[in-house]
Short mmCIF file of C-alpha atoms and ligand atoms in Angstrom, two decimals:
data_model
loop_
_atom_site.label_atom_id
_atom_site.label_comp_id
_atom_site.label_asym_id
_atom_site.label_seq_id
_atom_site.Cartn_x
_atom_site.Cartn_y
_atom_site.Cartn_z
CA MET A 1 21.21 70.56 -106.68
CA LYS A 2 23.93 68.00 -106.98
CA ALA A 3 23.31 64.45 -105.95
CA ILE A 4 24.65 60.74 -106.38
CA ARG A 5 22.00 58.18 -108.21
CA VAL A 6 22.49 54.69 -108.67
CA HIS A 7 20.17 54.02 -112.20
CA GLU A 8 21.24 50.07 -112.50
CA PHE A 9 22.80 47.57 -109.39
CA GLY A 10 26.66 47.56 -110.63
CA GLY A 11 29.70 47.66 -109.23
CA PRO A 12 30.78 51.19 -107.24
CA GLU A 13 30.82 52.36 -111.19
CA VAL A 14 27.14 52.84 -111.13
CA LEU A 15 27.32 55.70 -108.52
CA ARG A 16 26.57 58.49 -110.96
CA LEU A 17 26.46 62.58 -110.48
CA GLU A 18 24.09 64.57 -111.35
CA GLU A 19 21.88 67.64 -111.27
CA VAL A 20 18.55 66.75 -109.98
CA PRO A 21 15.44 68.51 -108.43
CA GLU A 22 15.82 70.06 -104.83
CA PRO A 23 13.08 68.60 -102.70
CA ILE A 24 10.58 70.92 -100.86
CA PRO A 25 9.02 70.33 -97.48
CA GLY A 26 5.50 69.22 -96.95
CA LYS A 27 3.85 67.99 -93.79
CA GLY A 28 6.04 67.13 -90.59
CA GLU A 29 9.66 67.08 -92.83
CA VAL A 30 12.70 69.20 -93.00
CA LEU A 31 15.44 70.27 -95.44
CA ILE A 32 18.67 70.10 -94.59
CA GLN A 33 21.32 71.33 -96.20
CA VAL A 34 23.96 68.07 -96.69
CA LYS A 35 27.20 69.37 -95.15
CA ALA A 36 29.07 65.76 -94.49
CA ILE A 37 27.71 62.33 -95.35
CA GLY A 38 28.34 58.84 -93.49
CA VAL A 39 29.01 55.97 -95.96
CA ASN A 40 27.90 52.49 -94.77
CA PRO A 41 28.75 48.74 -95.56
CA ILE A 42 25.71 48.58 -96.15
CA GLU A 43 25.26 51.29 -98.73
CA THR A 44 27.56 48.79 -100.88
CA TYR A 45 25.53 45.66 -100.67
CA ILE A 46 22.54 47.67 -101.85
CA ARG A 47 24.09 49.59 -104.62
CA SER A 48 25.05 45.91 -106.02
CA GLY A 49 22.02 44.56 -106.23
CA THR A 50 22.08 41.68 -103.65
CA TYR A 51 19.96 43.02 -100.09
CA ALA A 52 17.54 41.58 -99.50
CA VAL A 53 16.26 45.19 -99.48
CA LYS A 54 15.88 47.07 -102.97
CA PRO A 55 14.91 50.47 -103.86
CA GLU A 56 13.31 51.68 -106.65
CA LEU A 57 15.36 52.73 -109.96
CA PRO A 58 16.93 55.22 -109.39
CA TYR A 59 17.67 56.36 -106.78
CA ILE A 60 20.16 58.80 -104.32
CA PRO A 61 21.69 56.31 -101.28
CA GLY A 62 22.75 56.39 -98.25
CA TRP A 63 20.87 57.19 -94.73
CA GLU A 64 23.08 59.32 -92.50
CA CYS A 65 24.54 62.94 -92.62
CA ALA A 66 24.74 65.99 -90.85
CA GLY A 67 24.12 69.43 -91.64
CA VAL A 68 22.06 72.62 -90.99
CA VAL A 69 17.90 72.89 -91.33
CA GLU A 70 16.65 74.97 -94.25
CA ALA A 71 13.31 74.87 -93.45
CA VAL A 72 10.49 72.89 -92.44
CA GLY A 73 7.04 72.05 -93.26
CA GLU A 74 3.89 72.51 -91.53
CA GLY A 75 3.02 70.91 -88.49
CA VAL A 76 6.99 70.93 -87.88
CA THR A 77 7.66 72.04 -84.01
CA SER A 78 11.10 70.88 -82.29
CA LEU A 79 13.12 72.30 -85.38
CA ARG A 80 13.83 75.28 -87.04
CA ALA A 81 16.49 77.40 -89.49
CA GLY A 82 19.47 76.91 -88.75
CA ASP A 83 19.87 74.32 -86.36
CA ARG A 84 22.64 72.00 -86.25
CA VAL A 85 21.15 68.32 -86.86
CA TYR A 86 21.68 64.56 -87.62
CA THR A 87 19.69 62.03 -89.07
CA SER A 88 19.10 58.55 -88.51
CA GLY A 89 17.02 58.05 -91.95
CA THR A 90 15.92 60.04 -94.86
CA LEU A 91 13.05 60.28 -97.68
CA THR A 92 15.21 61.49 -100.53
CA GLY A 93 18.63 59.88 -100.34
CA VAL A 94 22.00 62.11 -98.60
CA TYR A 95 24.75 61.19 -101.28
CA ALA A 96 23.83 64.82 -102.67
CA GLU A 97 23.70 68.15 -101.38
CA LYS A 98 19.97 68.02 -99.79
CA THR A 99 17.68 66.46 -98.11
CA LEU A 100 14.93 65.91 -96.88
CA ALA A 101 13.47 64.10 -93.76
CA LYS A 102 10.87 63.00 -91.61
CA GLU A 103 10.57 65.70 -88.17
CA GLU A 104 10.87 61.50 -85.81
CA THR A 105 14.42 60.85 -87.70
CA VAL A 106 16.41 64.87 -87.46
CA HIS A 107 18.67 65.05 -83.93
CA PRO A 108 19.86 67.78 -82.31
CA LEU A 109 23.80 67.56 -83.04
CA PRO A 110 25.55 68.75 -79.92
CA ASP A 111 27.95 72.08 -80.66
CA ARG A 112 31.43 69.74 -79.81
CA ILE A 113 30.19 67.37 -82.96
CA SER A 114 31.99 68.20 -85.92
CA PHE A 115 29.42 68.53 -88.97
CA GLU A 116 32.21 65.49 -90.24
CA GLN A 117 31.73 63.55 -87.08
CA GLY A 118 28.03 63.77 -87.35
CA ALA A 119 27.56 61.84 -90.27
CA CYS A 120 28.93 59.38 -88.50
CA VAL A 121 26.64 59.15 -85.31
CA ASP A 122 23.59 57.39 -86.47
CA ILE A 123 24.01 53.68 -87.59
CA ALA A 124 27.65 53.27 -86.15
CA TYR A 125 26.77 54.37 -82.33
CA SER A 126 22.74 53.13 -82.69
CA THR A 127 24.54 49.81 -83.70
CA ALA A 128 27.21 49.48 -80.88
CA TYR A 129 24.42 50.32 -78.31
CA HIS A 130 21.57 48.10 -79.53
CA ALA A 131 24.45 45.67 -79.54
CA LEU A 132 26.39 45.98 -76.42
CA PHE A 133 23.28 47.24 -74.15
CA GLN A 134 20.02 45.75 -75.65
CA ARG A 135 21.24 42.78 -77.30
CA ALA A 136 23.76 41.10 -75.38
CA ARG A 137 23.04 43.26 -71.96
CA GLY A 138 26.36 43.79 -71.13
CA VAL A 139 26.75 46.19 -67.62
CA PRO A 140 29.83 47.44 -65.95
CA GLY A 141 32.51 45.04 -65.37
CA GLU A 142 31.94 42.87 -67.54
CA THR A 143 34.42 41.90 -69.77
CA VAL A 144 33.58 42.23 -74.15
CA LEU A 145 35.68 41.21 -77.03
CA ILE A 146 35.04 43.60 -79.89
CA ASN A 147 36.45 41.99 -82.66
CA GLY A 148 36.72 44.49 -85.26
CA ALA A 149 37.16 47.36 -83.60
CA THR A 150 38.76 49.52 -85.94
CA GLY A 151 35.32 50.42 -88.12
CA GLY A 152 32.78 52.39 -87.26
CA VAL A 153 30.41 50.23 -85.25
CA GLY A 154 33.84 49.03 -83.51
CA ILE A 155 35.36 52.61 -82.75
CA ALA A 156 32.21 53.72 -80.74
CA ALA A 157 31.46 50.24 -79.32
CA VAL A 158 35.10 50.74 -77.40
CA GLN A 159 33.83 53.72 -76.38
CA LEU A 160 30.80 52.93 -74.96
CA ALA A 161 31.55 49.34 -73.23
CA ARG A 162 35.09 52.20 -71.16
CA SER A 163 32.06 54.95 -70.56
CA VAL A 164 30.56 52.40 -68.31
CA GLY A 165 33.49 51.06 -66.94
CA MET A 166 34.01 47.20 -68.92
CA ARG A 167 36.65 45.81 -69.69
CA VAL A 168 37.21 45.62 -73.55
CA ILE A 169 39.38 43.70 -75.68
CA GLY A 170 39.57 44.95 -79.40
CA THR A 171 40.95 44.04 -82.54
CA GLY A 172 42.03 45.42 -85.49
CA GLY A 173 43.59 44.29 -88.66
CA THR A 174 46.55 46.60 -89.01
CA GLU A 175 49.20 48.66 -86.87
CA LYS A 176 47.37 51.67 -87.21
CA GLY A 177 44.24 50.50 -87.34
CA ARG A 178 45.34 49.18 -82.98
CA SER A 179 46.86 51.85 -82.28
CA LEU A 180 42.81 53.46 -83.09
CA VAL A 181 41.94 51.31 -80.71
CA ARG A 182 43.91 51.55 -77.91
CA ALA A 183 43.90 55.84 -77.47
CA GLN A 184 40.01 54.99 -77.66
CA GLY A 185 40.74 53.09 -74.49
CA ALA A 186 40.87 50.01 -74.92
CA ASN A 187 42.82 47.48 -72.36
CA PHE A 188 44.09 44.74 -74.20
CA VAL A 189 44.60 44.94 -78.53
CA MET A 190 45.22 42.73 -81.21
CA ASP A 191 45.60 41.34 -84.48
CA HIS A 192 42.04 39.49 -85.76
CA HIS A 193 44.08 37.53 -88.81
CA SER A 194 47.05 36.52 -86.04
CA LEU A 195 47.05 32.66 -85.35
CA ASP A 196 46.33 32.27 -82.18
CA TRP A 197 43.89 35.02 -81.05
CA VAL A 198 41.95 32.50 -78.90
CA ASP A 199 44.75 31.56 -76.89
CA GLN A 200 45.46 35.92 -76.20
CA VAL A 201 42.07 36.28 -75.52
CA MET A 202 42.31 33.54 -72.74
CA ARG A 203 45.98 34.02 -71.64
CA PHE A 204 44.63 37.98 -71.80
CA THR A 205 41.47 37.22 -68.97
CA GLU A 206 43.12 34.46 -66.87
CA GLY A 207 41.57 31.62 -68.15
CA ARG A 208 37.85 32.70 -67.76
CA GLY A 209 37.31 34.20 -71.04
CA VAL A 210 35.01 36.77 -72.33
CA ASP A 211 31.23 38.03 -70.80
CA ILE A 212 29.97 39.08 -74.38
CA VAL A 213 31.55 39.00 -78.07
CA LEU A 214 29.96 41.23 -80.78
CA GLU A 215 31.68 40.15 -84.12
CA MET A 216 32.36 41.74 -86.91
CA LEU A 217 33.07 39.46 -89.14
CA ALA A 218 31.32 36.58 -88.53
CA ASN A 219 31.22 33.90 -90.85
CA VAL A 220 34.82 33.55 -89.86
CA ASN A 221 35.33 34.10 -86.24
CA LEU A 222 31.59 32.70 -85.13
CA ALA A 223 33.10 28.82 -84.08
CA LYS A 224 35.95 30.23 -82.49
CA ASP A 225 34.12 33.27 -80.46
CA LEU A 226 32.63 30.75 -78.81
CA THR A 227 35.27 28.31 -77.82
CA ILE A 228 36.39 31.53 -75.76
CA LEU A 229 32.93 32.58 -74.00
CA ASN A 230 32.56 32.18 -70.13
CA ARG A 231 29.95 30.91 -68.29
CA ASN A 232 26.52 32.21 -69.81
CA GLY A 233 28.55 34.10 -72.53
CA ARG A 234 26.69 35.95 -75.39
CA VAL A 235 28.14 36.25 -78.97
CA ALA A 236 26.11 39.77 -80.80
CA VAL A 237 26.39 39.19 -83.88
CA VAL A 238 26.72 42.59 -86.09
CA GLY A 239 28.45 42.31 -89.36
CA ASN A 240 28.69 38.80 -91.30
CA ARG A 241 29.14 38.31 -95.03
CA GLY A 242 28.87 33.82 -95.58
CA THR A 243 28.32 30.46 -93.61
CA ILE A 244 30.21 28.56 -91.06
CA GLU A 245 30.34 25.63 -89.30
CA ILE A 246 29.89 25.51 -85.70
CA ASN A 247 30.24 22.96 -82.85
CA PRO A 248 26.87 23.79 -80.80
CA ARG A 249 28.58 22.03 -77.85
CA ASP A 250 30.52 25.48 -77.10
CA ALA A 251 27.30 27.14 -76.83
CA MET A 252 25.52 24.64 -74.74
CA ASN A 253 28.97 23.39 -72.33
CA ARG A 254 28.64 27.80 -71.60
CA ARG A 255 24.72 28.09 -71.72
CA ALA A 256 26.10 30.94 -74.49
CA GLU A 257 23.81 32.78 -76.32
CA ILE A 258 24.06 33.65 -79.75
CA ILE A 259 22.76 36.39 -80.02
CA GLY A 260 21.57 38.36 -84.46
CA VAL A 261 21.77 41.97 -83.58
CA LEU A 262 20.43 44.26 -86.71
CA LEU A 263 19.69 47.64 -86.06
CA LEU A 264 16.49 48.47 -88.29
CA LEU A 265 14.28 45.95 -86.11
CA ALA A 266 15.19 47.98 -83.03
CA THR A 267 11.99 48.76 -81.27
CA GLY A 268 10.77 52.49 -80.70
CA GLU A 269 11.16 52.26 -76.83
CA GLU A 270 14.51 51.01 -78.02
CA LYS A 271 15.61 53.62 -80.82
CA LYS A 272 14.40 56.57 -78.11
CA SER A 273 16.62 55.39 -75.26
CA ILE A 274 19.25 54.78 -78.28
CA ARG A 275 18.89 58.98 -78.79
CA ALA A 276 18.88 59.70 -75.18
CA ALA A 277 22.01 58.10 -74.79
CA LEU A 278 23.69 59.00 -77.48
CA TYR A 279 22.82 62.59 -76.76
CA ALA A 280 23.88 62.40 -73.16
CA GLY A 281 27.79 61.32 -74.40
CA LEU A 282 27.78 63.25 -77.40
CA ALA A 283 27.38 66.40 -74.94
CA ASN A 284 30.20 65.52 -72.53
CA GLY A 285 32.36 64.27 -74.70
CA THR A 286 32.76 60.40 -73.39
CA LEU A 287 31.34 59.31 -77.12
CA ASN A 288 34.24 61.06 -80.29
CA PRO A 289 33.62 59.81 -83.65
CA VAL A 290 36.81 58.82 -85.20
CA VAL A 291 36.65 60.15 -89.20
CA GLY A 292 39.12 58.19 -90.87
CA GLN A 293 38.55 59.40 -94.84
CA SER A 294 36.72 62.35 -96.36
CA TYR A 295 35.63 62.42 -99.94
CA PRO A 296 34.27 65.19 -102.14
CA LEU A 297 31.41 63.75 -103.12
CA GLU A 298 31.39 63.07 -106.64
CA LEU A 299 34.21 60.38 -105.34
CA ALA A 300 31.55 58.43 -103.58
CA ALA A 301 32.64 54.71 -105.64
CA GLU A 302 35.92 55.21 -104.48
CA ALA A 303 34.42 55.48 -100.53
CA HIS A 304 32.94 52.44 -101.89
CA ARG A 305 35.82 50.43 -102.69
CA VAL A 306 37.85 50.97 -99.67
CA ILE A 307 34.84 50.76 -97.69
CA LEU A 308 34.63 47.08 -98.43
CA GLN A 309 39.40 46.68 -97.99
CA SER A 310 40.54 45.62 -94.92
CA GLY A 311 42.78 48.54 -92.83
CA HIS A 312 40.22 50.91 -91.13
CA TYR A 313 40.72 53.48 -89.44
CA GLY A 314 36.79 54.63 -88.04
CA LYS A 315 34.75 56.13 -90.58
CA ILE A 316 34.60 57.52 -94.40
CA VAL A 317 32.61 60.38 -94.88
CA LEU A 318 32.06 62.37 -97.82
CA ILE A 319 31.38 65.94 -98.35
CA PRO A 320 29.29 67.92 -101.04
CA GLN A 321 30.07 70.89 -103.10
P1 NAP B 401 33.84 48.99 -91.53
O1 NAP B 401 33.81 49.93 -90.84
O2 NAP B 401 33.79 49.00 -92.67
O3 NAP B 401 34.88 48.36 -90.86
C1 NAP B 401 34.62 46.71 -90.86
C2 NAP B 401 35.50 46.02 -89.67
O4 NAP B 401 35.92 44.69 -89.55
C3 NAP B 401 37.07 47.01 -89.34
O5 NAP B 401 37.50 46.52 -87.45
C4 NAP B 401 38.08 45.36 -90.13
O6 NAP B 401 39.05 45.87 -89.60
C5 NAP B 401 36.94 44.62 -89.43
N1 NAP B 401 37.41 42.54 -89.88
C6 NAP B 401 37.67 42.70 -90.87
N2 NAP B 401 38.22 41.19 -90.81
C7 NAP B 401 37.95 40.94 -89.80
C8 NAP B 401 38.13 39.66 -89.20
N3 NAP B 401 38.66 38.73 -89.90
N4 NAP B 401 37.68 39.82 -87.63
C9 NAP B 401 36.91 40.23 -87.43
N5 NAP B 401 36.78 41.32 -87.69
C10 NAP B 401 37.71 42.13 -89.19
O7 NAP B 401 32.23 48.06 -90.79
P2 NAP B 401 31.18 48.98 -89.96
O8 NAP B 401 29.92 50.00 -90.08
O9 NAP B 401 32.14 49.09 -88.61
O10 NAP B 401 30.02 47.73 -89.40
C11 NAP B 401 31.30 46.48 -89.00
C12 NAP B 401 30.03 45.58 -89.83
O11 NAP B 401 28.75 44.89 -88.76
C13 NAP B 401 29.43 45.27 -91.11
O12 NAP B 401 29.85 43.98 -91.93
C14 NAP B 401 28.32 45.85 -91.76
O13 NAP B 401 27.89 45.57 -92.45
C15 NAP B 401 28.18 44.95 -90.17
N6 NAP B 401 26.78 46.46 -89.55
C16 NAP B 401 25.39 45.51 -89.32
C17 NAP B 401 24.46 46.47 -88.56
C18 NAP B 401 23.16 46.16 -88.05
O14 NAP B 401 21.76 46.27 -87.01
N7 NAP B 401 23.72 44.34 -87.93
C19 NAP B 401 24.78 47.58 -88.31
C20 NAP B 401 25.73 48.76 -89.25
C21 NAP B 401 26.74 47.86 -89.79
P3 NAP B 401 40.22 46.07 -90.16
O15 NAP B 401 39.76 46.74 -91.34
O16 NAP B 401 40.92 46.82 -89.70
O17 NAP B 401 40.70 44.36 -89.95
#
């Protein structure tokens, strides 16, 4: 089968298309014919060798894909050949025509969701759900600022927050991105590059501020986020690419909390809830993954270049064959 492999850490050019042996499912394992692959920023950090966790070389990148079960190993009871599925992690990597996964990381994909959309479910929606409801404890009626609402996690967060009756302020760096955020039901949309976004939030909330900030670029925005919180407000740090100076008094004065979010550390119970909530939302139509761009698998390097640029519009997917 064809797969993208990394033999040395470095720039996008280290992603090479190669012929590799097809995996065979062992006990409790599932072989999936990959139809679409979700690309995430973390895969670029790992590829560059700067991430805390480094895989053994050579490796096939990626966690999430959607496809069809081709074969199951001994003891697999919840899935069978022909099932439409999406993954939350695999044993062999997903930038490939086929992938091998443990039964517990393979989930049913509702018929109304395409394979391309299915490849965008796991990391974006699980992170958004975990950040919004499990870490920041969002409840209906609260106001949330999604700072960076145009990307994978941001769009998912807008849909999740609106589906339970939260008031949403969403930001985007381009007009195209902002119209997408508006179309997902955000109540107010603004540009995170504009100099007066803090004033815009305070005007929209009539001086009260927001209950929650879901922050996609904390090293740029955290200091300002603390100044727009309501009393008992929470900033959930989802994305961060550097350091920043903050004034702790801004947190003290509001009894505010800065909450770290790392999906990889979600507990088994939390993951079970996330899975059930996402299946329900995907099946009943409240959750609709947005595919912004799709590339053939051999252009994985291009996808890695594009995902780190501004101007997002939903998720990027790779298509094998
Ligand atoms: P993505 O699709 O690449 O989206 C990035 C988002 O950041 C876009 O909405 C982009 O908006 C926005 N952005 C750019 N400049 C910004 C600024 N100055 N202020 C606010 N937002 C800004 O990435 P993603 O998959 O949604 O992930 C978002 C971040 O969360 C990434 O850093 C990722 O590594 C991280 N993440 C963390 C976890 C976790 O467990 N903590 C899990 C998944 C992802 P424009 O392009 O419109 O400017």
